[in-house]
Amino acid sequence: MEKTNFPLVTMAVVLSSLYIASSLHKVWTNMRALSKIPTIVDSKSGSISSYIGIGAYKSPRGAHDLVQEGYNKHRGAAFKISDAGGKWVVVVSGRRMVDDIRKAADDRISARHGNIEVFRLVYIIGPKVCYDAYHVEIIKSSLTRGLVERFEDVKSEVKDAFDECVPVTEDWTSVSAFQTITKIVSRCVNRLFVGFALCRDVEYIDLTIEFAINVFKTSERISQFPEFLQPLVGYYIQATSLESQIQRAMAHLRPIIEERLEKDAEYGKDWPGRPNDIISWLLERAQGEQRTVRDITMRILTMNFAAIHSTSMVFTNVLFDLAAHPSFVTGLREEVERVIREEGLTPASFHKMVKLDSFIKESQRLAAGAVNMWRKVLEDFTFSNGTFVPKGNLIAVANFAMHHDEENYSDAFSFDGFRFSKMREKELEGYSKHQMVTLSDEYIVFGYGKHACPGRFFAVNELKALFVHTLLNYDVAFMDDGPRPAHCWFNLSVSPDPRASVMFRKRRFVT
């Protein structure tokens, strides 16, 4: 018989016991520090399990109800819920606390670390892209500028993608809304990102959509496991699922990236005919190991995920609201046609389409997720009202509840497509204040402050291009004048019903 090495076994037991004891001590210390913040739990969970975060989380289909309950009880203050993995999330609301987050230094509460942790991005796109996110600055500057410079390309792709995916027909045709819009959005995004050839490559477009969906699904799957298991689960999923998509993307992009690298090395970064696309913009800033096919590919996939997933959801909701509220169509079309007649269709002329902007903003207001503005507390943080949140915890803002608060918006649960355009007419300073891209402490869909969504200008202009094309060329309705599909909730996230369809037909002019 083999002898058991008792000293090693004893050491392993002792070290494991110390680790467990240390972890329990941290949990207990954190619970005591958070004890003054009210806890919102599922009424079916027991008091002890609720207190330590086990069972405090409702089913994934009802988690958002906990946030609404907390907001109703503690409006303008803080409360805490447990996330799917059993970790506390401190949820805040009200302009004062939102402004505290806006003003806080990045070394105290971090948006980047918050988003990385919440969406498990380290396991999905890797630490290099997460923590050395120079592509975010490209989104803020080059992407917004590039849309203006190449708007004719994007406008052309909008038309061609709609013609292919939603052919203009005299009779009503049923279209699977979310799937169809996602294809159109991916083509339009990638016309600007990687050019004409790849944006028309069906395999590449399907790949970008598949990756975007899988990032979201992978994040949700990882979140269902306790925190200590998440790295193992994340790396397993990345290795078995996402890696094959990354390799396929690299196969498409490698020839283009390598050609650019060769020409940059030979002629510098200003050689004649250098494409004005995201590959060039990335290579202008990339240094050292960043100038590899894999690194550039990962950043393009990451930017595709951000651009495709959110824009597709927003525009699908816009279509649902258009079909559900046809009384707004005439006003929208009159405005769009007048502006185009006077100024043409450009990003600049979009600023004159006030009702169009209002309709999209209202649609997004009513389809906001339960929370937004995630932050990771890097150093103990105290809000101006005295609420103390210790290091290591997550903070978020009650997004949906604030956007459905009667004190912020009258008749808040009802859709009014011209809500914000009427506000702009009434308030002299409100003309720009109530634009969709403008940030405020009560409309936080894009966040608030310096860490607000960097791609919102690009996204809103793309949404407007899609919406204008729809209004000018189609009538939209639900089959048998049915009701608007309900939102689909999972954990704290919301999406339009992916199974729902809308009816399209060629626009009929009423004389």
PDB file of N, CA, C and O in Angstrom, residues 353-376:
ATOM      1  N   MET A 353     -34.951  67.312 -37.032  1.00  0.00           N
ATOM      2  CA  MET A 353     -36.048  66.345 -36.927  1.00  0.00           C
ATOM      3  C   MET A 353     -36.356  66.103 -35.452  1.00  0.00           C
ATOM      4  O   MET A 353     -36.031  65.079 -34.864  1.00  0.00           O
ATOM      5  N   VAL A 354     -37.017  67.087 -34.869  1.00  0.00           N
ATOM      6  CA  VAL A 354     -37.258  67.102 -33.426  1.00  0.00           C
ATOM      7  C   VAL A 354     -38.249  66.019 -33.001  1.00  0.00           C
ATOM      8  O   VAL A 354     -38.058  65.341 -31.986  1.00  0.00           O
ATOM      9  N   LYS A 355     -39.299  65.831 -33.776  1.00  0.00           N
ATOM     10  CA  LYS A 355     -40.286  64.805 -33.436  1.00  0.00           C
ATOM     11  C   LYS A 355     -39.707  63.403 -33.592  1.00  0.00           C
ATOM     12  O   LYS A 355     -40.020  62.504 -32.806  1.00  0.00           O
ATOM     13  N   LEU A 356     -38.895  63.236 -34.613  1.00  0.00           N
ATOM     14  CA  LEU A 356     -38.244  61.937 -34.820  1.00  0.00           C
ATOM     15  C   LEU A 356     -37.379  61.588 -33.625  1.00  0.00           C
ATOM     16  O   LEU A 356     -37.417  60.469 -33.101  1.00  0.00           O
ATOM     17  N   ASP A 357     -36.568  62.554 -33.181  1.00  0.00           N
ATOM     18  CA  ASP A 357     -35.702  62.379 -32.020  1.00  0.00           C
ATOM     19  C   ASP A 357     -36.533  62.035 -30.782  1.00  0.00           C
ATOM     20  O   ASP A 357     -36.200  61.117 -30.017  1.00  0.00           O
ATOM     21  N   SER A 358     -37.633  62.757 -30.604  1.00  0.00           N
ATOM     22  CA  SER A 358     -38.497  62.548 -29.446  1.00  0.00           C
ATOM     23  C   SER A 358     -39.102  61.141 -29.431  1.00  0.00           C
ATOM     24  O   SER A 358     -39.146  60.484 -28.384  1.00  0.00           O
ATOM     25  N   PHE A 359     -39.539  60.669 -30.581  1.00  0.00           N
ATOM     26  CA  PHE A 359     -40.173  59.350 -30.660  1.00  0.00           C
ATOM     27  C   PHE A 359     -39.187  58.254 -30.249  1.00  0.00           C
ATOM     28  O   PHE A 359     -39.526  57.354 -29.474  1.00  0.00           O
ATOM     29  N   ILE A 360     -37.970  58.329 -30.759  1.00  0.00           N
ATOM     30  CA  ILE A 360     -36.969  57.314 -30.408  1.00  0.00           C
ATOM     31  C   ILE A 360     -36.625  57.388 -28.931  1.00  0.00           C
ATOM     32  O   ILE A 360     -36.494  56.372 -28.245  1.00  0.00           O
ATOM     33  N   LYS A 361     -36.461  58.612 -28.420  1.00  0.00           N
ATOM     34  CA  LYS A 361     -36.104  58.788 -27.007  1.00  0.00           C
ATOM     35  C   LYS A 361     -37.194  58.244 -26.100  1.00  0.00           C
ATOM     36  O   LYS A 361     -36.912  57.595 -25.084  1.00  0.00           O
ATOM     37  N   GLU A 362     -38.463  58.507 -26.440  1.00  0.00           N
ATOM     38  CA  GLU A 362     -39.575  58.006 -25.635  1.00  0.00           C
ATOM     39  C   GLU A 362     -39.628  56.481 -25.672  1.00  0.00           C
ATOM     40  O   GLU A 362     -39.882  55.828 -24.643  1.00  0.00           O
ATOM     41  N   SER A 363     -39.377  55.914 -26.828  1.00  0.00           N
ATOM     42  CA  SER A 363     -39.359  54.456 -26.944  1.00  0.00           C
ATOM     43  C   SER A 363     -38.277  53.861 -26.049  1.00  0.00           C
ATOM     44  O   SER A 363     -38.497  52.863 -25.357  1.00  0.00           O
ATOM     45  N   GLN A 364     -37.117  54.503 -26.038  1.00  0.00           N
ATOM     46  CA  GLN A 364     -36.019  54.003 -25.211  1.00  0.00           C
ATOM     47  C   GLN A 364     -36.289  54.231 -23.729  1.00  0.00           C
ATOM     48  O   GLN A 364     -35.892  53.423 -22.890  1.00  0.00           O
ATOM     49  N   ARG A 365     -36.963  55.322 -23.394  1.00  0.00           N
ATOM     50  CA  ARG A 365     -37.299  55.583 -21.988  1.00  0.00           C
ATOM     51  C   ARG A 365     -38.113  54.441 -21.394  1.00  0.00           C
ATOM     52  O   ARG A 365     -37.858  53.995 -20.266  1.00  0.00           O
ATOM     53  N   LEU A 366     -39.078  53.966 -22.162  1.00  0.00           N
ATOM     54  CA  LEU A 366     -39.978  52.928 -21.656  1.00  0.00           C
ATOM     55  C   LEU A 366     -39.380  51.529 -21.735  1.00  0.00           C
ATOM     56  O   LEU A 366     -39.959  50.586 -21.205  1.00  0.00           O
ATOM     57  N   ALA A 367     -38.250  51.392 -22.399  1.00  0.00           N
ATOM     58  CA  ALA A 367     -37.635  50.063 -22.556  1.00  0.00           C
ATOM     59  C   ALA A 367     -36.287  49.983 -21.838  1.00  0.00           C
ATOM     60  O   ALA A 367     -35.432  49.190 -22.208  1.00  0.00           O
ATOM     61  N   ALA A 368     -36.113  50.812 -20.823  1.00  0.00           N
ATOM     62  CA  ALA A 368     -34.842  50.832 -20.098  1.00  0.00           C
ATOM     63  C   ALA A 368     -34.714  49.618 -19.190  1.00  0.00           C
ATOM     64  O   ALA A 368     -35.701  49.129 -18.627  1.00  0.00           O
ATOM     65  N   GLY A 369     -33.492  49.127 -19.032  1.00  0.00           N
ATOM     66  CA  GLY A 369     -33.226  48.030 -18.115  1.00  0.00           C
ATOM     67  C   GLY A 369     -33.452  48.457 -16.672  1.00  0.00           C
ATOM     68  O   GLY A 369     -33.596  49.643 -16.358  1.00  0.00           O
ATOM     69  N   ALA A 370     -33.470  47.484 -15.761  1.00  0.00           N
ATOM     70  CA  ALA A 370     -33.773  47.780 -14.357  1.00  0.00           C
ATOM     71  C   ALA A 370     -32.753  48.718 -13.738  1.00  0.00           C
ATOM     72  O   ALA A 370     -33.104  49.590 -12.942  1.00  0.00           O
ATOM     73  N   VAL A 371     -31.474  48.531 -14.065  1.00  0.00           N
ATOM     74  CA  VAL A 371     -30.419  49.379 -13.500  1.00  0.00           C
ATOM     75  C   VAL A 371     -29.450  49.789 -14.595  1.00  0.00           C
ATOM     76  O   VAL A 371     -29.386  49.192 -15.667  1.00  0.00           O
ATOM     77  N   ASN A 372     -28.682  50.807 -14.301  1.00  0.00           N
ATOM     78  CA  ASN A 372     -27.679  51.320 -15.235  1.00  0.00           C
ATOM     79  C   ASN A 372     -26.583  52.003 -14.413  1.00  0.00           C
ATOM     80  O   ASN A 372     -26.668  52.074 -13.191  1.00  0.00           O
ATOM     81  N   MET A 373     -25.578  52.529 -15.094  1.00  0.00           N
ATOM     82  CA  MET A 373     -24.473  53.250 -14.441  1.00  0.00           C
ATOM     83  C   MET A 373     -23.784  52.389 -13.381  1.00  0.00           C
ATOM     84  O   MET A 373     -23.610  52.772 -12.231  1.00  0.00           O
ATOM     85  N   TRP A 374     -23.384  51.197 -13.774  1.00  0.00           N
ATOM     86  CA  TRP A 374     -22.680  50.299 -12.850  1.00  0.00           C
ATOM     87  C   TRP A 374     -21.347  50.908 -12.425  1.00  0.00           C
ATOM     88  O   TRP A 374     -20.608  51.458 -13.236  1.00  0.00           O
ATOM     89  N   ARG A 375     -21.023  50.760 -11.152  1.00  0.00           N
ATOM     90  CA  ARG A 375     -19.741  51.199 -10.620  1.00  0.00           C
ATOM     91  C   ARG A 375     -19.204  50.154  -9.642  1.00  0.00           C
ATOM     92  O   ARG A 375     -19.968  49.565  -8.872  1.00  0.00           O
ATOM     93  N   LYS A 376     -17.887  49.948  -9.677  1.00  0.00           N
ATOM     94  CA  LYS A 376     -17.217  49.102  -8.682  1.00  0.00           C
ATOM     95  C   LYS A 376     -16.540  50.038  -7.675  1.00  0.00           C
ATOM     96  O   LYS A 376     -15.819  50.972  -8.067  1.00  0.00           O
TER      97      LYS A 376
END
